Amino acid sequence: MSDERPLFQHPPWMVGIMLILGVLSLVVGLTVDPFWLVMGSPAILTLVVYIGVRIAIRRRTDE
C-alpha cells in the first residue's frame, strides 16, 4: 500500500475544470479581449503550476 500524498489535493474533475478555464482564458484573452487575461488569472496560474509540476516530475523520474 502506497502512502504517497496525491499530487493535487482537489478532486481531479475540479483540477480539470480549472485547466480548461485557464486555456480558454488564454485563448480569449490573447485573441479577443485582454480583460480575460486578468479575469482568468487564477485559472491561468493553475495551468502554469500544473504544467510546471508535470515537467518537474518527468525530469525527476527520467534521472
XYZ file of N, CA and C in Angstrom:
189
model
N 0.847 -1.183 0.000
C 0.000 0.000 0.000
C 0.889 1.241 0.000
N 0.609 2.158 -0.862
C 1.418 3.360 -1.006
C 0.901 4.471 -0.090
N 1.822 5.119 0.606
C 1.460 6.221 1.489
C 1.742 7.574 0.853
N 1.931 7.599 -0.471
C 2.214 8.866 -1.147
C 0.980 9.753 -1.131
N 1.243 11.034 -0.916
C 0.155 12.015 -0.991
C -0.191 12.257 -2.448
N -1.455 12.571 -2.728
C -1.816 12.887 -4.116
C -1.105 14.164 -4.569
N -0.852 14.245 -5.864
C -0.140 15.389 -6.431
C -0.911 16.681 -6.193
N -2.210 16.665 -6.409
C -3.056 17.821 -6.160
C -4.138 17.402 -5.168
N -4.416 18.235 -4.187
C -5.335 17.884 -3.109
C -6.805 17.929 -3.520
N -7.113 18.594 -4.615
C -8.500 18.721 -5.056
C -8.894 17.524 -5.913
N -10.201 17.266 -6.038
C -10.644 16.175 -6.913
C -10.197 16.419 -8.357
N -9.888 15.346 -9.084
C -9.409 15.502 -10.472
C -10.362 16.297 -11.352
N -11.671 16.167 -11.176
C -12.606 16.894 -12.032
C -12.505 18.399 -11.791
N -12.199 18.803 -10.540
C -12.085 20.227 -10.234
C -10.812 20.813 -10.865
N -9.726 20.041 -10.824
C -8.486 20.483 -11.468
C -8.699 20.580 -12.970
N -9.421 19.613 -13.535
C -9.693 19.635 -14.970
C -10.487 20.854 -15.397
N -11.477 21.232 -14.605
C -12.259 22.428 -14.925
C -11.373 23.665 -14.912
N -10.495 23.770 -13.920
C -9.599 24.933 -13.849
C -8.632 24.951 -15.034
N -8.151 23.780 -15.459
C -7.244 23.734 -16.610
C -7.964 24.165 -17.885
N -9.200 23.716 -18.058
C -9.982 24.128 -19.232
C -10.236 25.629 -19.202
N -10.606 26.164 -18.044
C -10.829 27.608 -17.922
C -9.538 28.390 -18.172
N -8.410 27.837 -17.746
C -7.129 28.503 -17.990
C -6.810 28.599 -19.474
N -7.012 27.513 -20.188
C -6.756 27.516 -21.637
C -7.727 28.468 -22.336
N -8.997 28.411 -21.969
C -9.982 29.311 -22.587
C -9.651 30.777 -22.293
N -9.245 31.074 -21.069
C -8.899 32.455 -20.722
C -7.704 32.938 -21.523
N -6.712 32.063 -21.705
C -5.553 32.448 -22.513
C -5.948 32.710 -23.965
N -6.720 31.810 -24.541
C -7.106 31.951 -25.951
C -7.945 33.210 -26.157
N -8.972 33.392 -25.339
C -9.848 34.551 -25.496
C -9.093 35.836 -25.151
N -8.255 35.791 -24.123
C -7.504 36.979 -23.729
C -6.496 37.424 -24.770
N -5.895 36.470 -25.466
C -4.898 36.825 -26.483
C -5.522 37.167 -27.827
N -6.721 36.664 -28.097
C -7.312 36.909 -29.413
C -8.432 37.948 -29.409
N -9.233 38.011 -28.352
C -10.420 38.867 -28.373
C -10.241 40.094 -27.491
N -10.079 39.880 -26.191
C -10.073 40.988 -25.241
C -9.114 40.683 -24.096
N -8.083 41.507 -23.888
C -7.119 41.267 -22.815
C -7.728 41.282 -21.412
N -8.941 41.779 -21.277
C -9.631 41.768 -19.996
C -9.717 40.347 -19.433
N -9.852 39.351 -20.314
C -9.993 37.970 -19.863
C -8.691 37.400 -19.335
N -7.569 38.014 -19.658
C -6.305 37.594 -19.049
C -6.301 37.916 -17.562
N -6.908 39.052 -17.204
C -7.000 39.436 -15.793
C -8.058 38.604 -15.084
N -9.223 38.471 -15.695
C -10.316 37.717 -15.062
C -9.970 36.238 -14.916
N -9.226 35.704 -15.849
C -8.877 34.288 -15.807
C -7.542 34.005 -15.162
N -6.943 35.003 -14.514
C -5.606 34.806 -13.953
C -5.518 33.666 -12.930
N -6.503 33.421 -12.068
C -6.388 32.255 -11.189
C -6.352 30.929 -11.964
N -7.157 30.831 -13.005
C -7.158 29.611 -13.808
C -5.872 29.492 -14.623
N -5.356 30.606 -15.119
C -4.098 30.593 -15.861
C -2.956 30.199 -14.936
N -2.968 30.716 -13.710
C -1.948 30.352 -12.729
C -2.026 28.859 -12.406
N -3.224 28.318 -12.285
C -3.386 26.883 -12.053
C -2.797 26.091 -13.204
N -3.023 26.535 -14.427
C -2.478 25.873 -15.605
C -0.956 25.897 -15.592
N -0.376 27.039 -15.259
C 1.086 27.165 -15.220
C 1.688 26.259 -14.139
N 1.074 26.245 -12.965
C 1.565 25.384 -11.881
C 1.430 23.917 -12.267
N 0.319 23.534 -12.856
C 0.099 22.149 -13.268
C 1.168 21.699 -14.270
N 1.420 22.537 -15.279
C 2.434 22.195 -16.279
C 3.813 22.141 -15.640
N 4.110 23.087 -14.758
C 5.415 23.092 -14.082
C 5.629 21.860 -13.225
N 4.612 21.440 -12.503
C 4.729 20.239 -11.661
C 4.905 19.005 -12.529
N 4.163 18.912 -13.609
C 4.304 17.758 -14.508
C 5.705 17.683 -15.110
N 6.272 18.822 -15.497
C 7.629 18.841 -16.050
C 8.640 18.443 -14.984
N 8.484 18.956 -13.768
C 9.409 18.622 -12.684
C 9.360 17.131 -12.353
N 8.164 16.556 -12.336
C 8.039 15.128 -12.044
C 8.652 14.292 -13.159
N 8.439 14.699 -14.397
C 9.018 13.952 -15.520
C 10.540 14.003 -15.476
N 11.105 15.166 -15.164
C 12.565 15.276 -15.058
C 13.095 14.422 -13.923
N 12.368 14.385 -12.806
C 12.811 13.591 -11.659
C 12.769 12.098 -11.960
N 11.755 11.643 -12.685
C 11.652 10.225 -12.990
C 12.616 9.797 -14.106
N 13.044 10.739 -14.945
C 13.992 10.405 -16.016
C 15.413 10.233 -15.491
N 15.705 10.789 -14.338
C 17.077 10.707 -13.805
C 17.349 9.394 -13.160
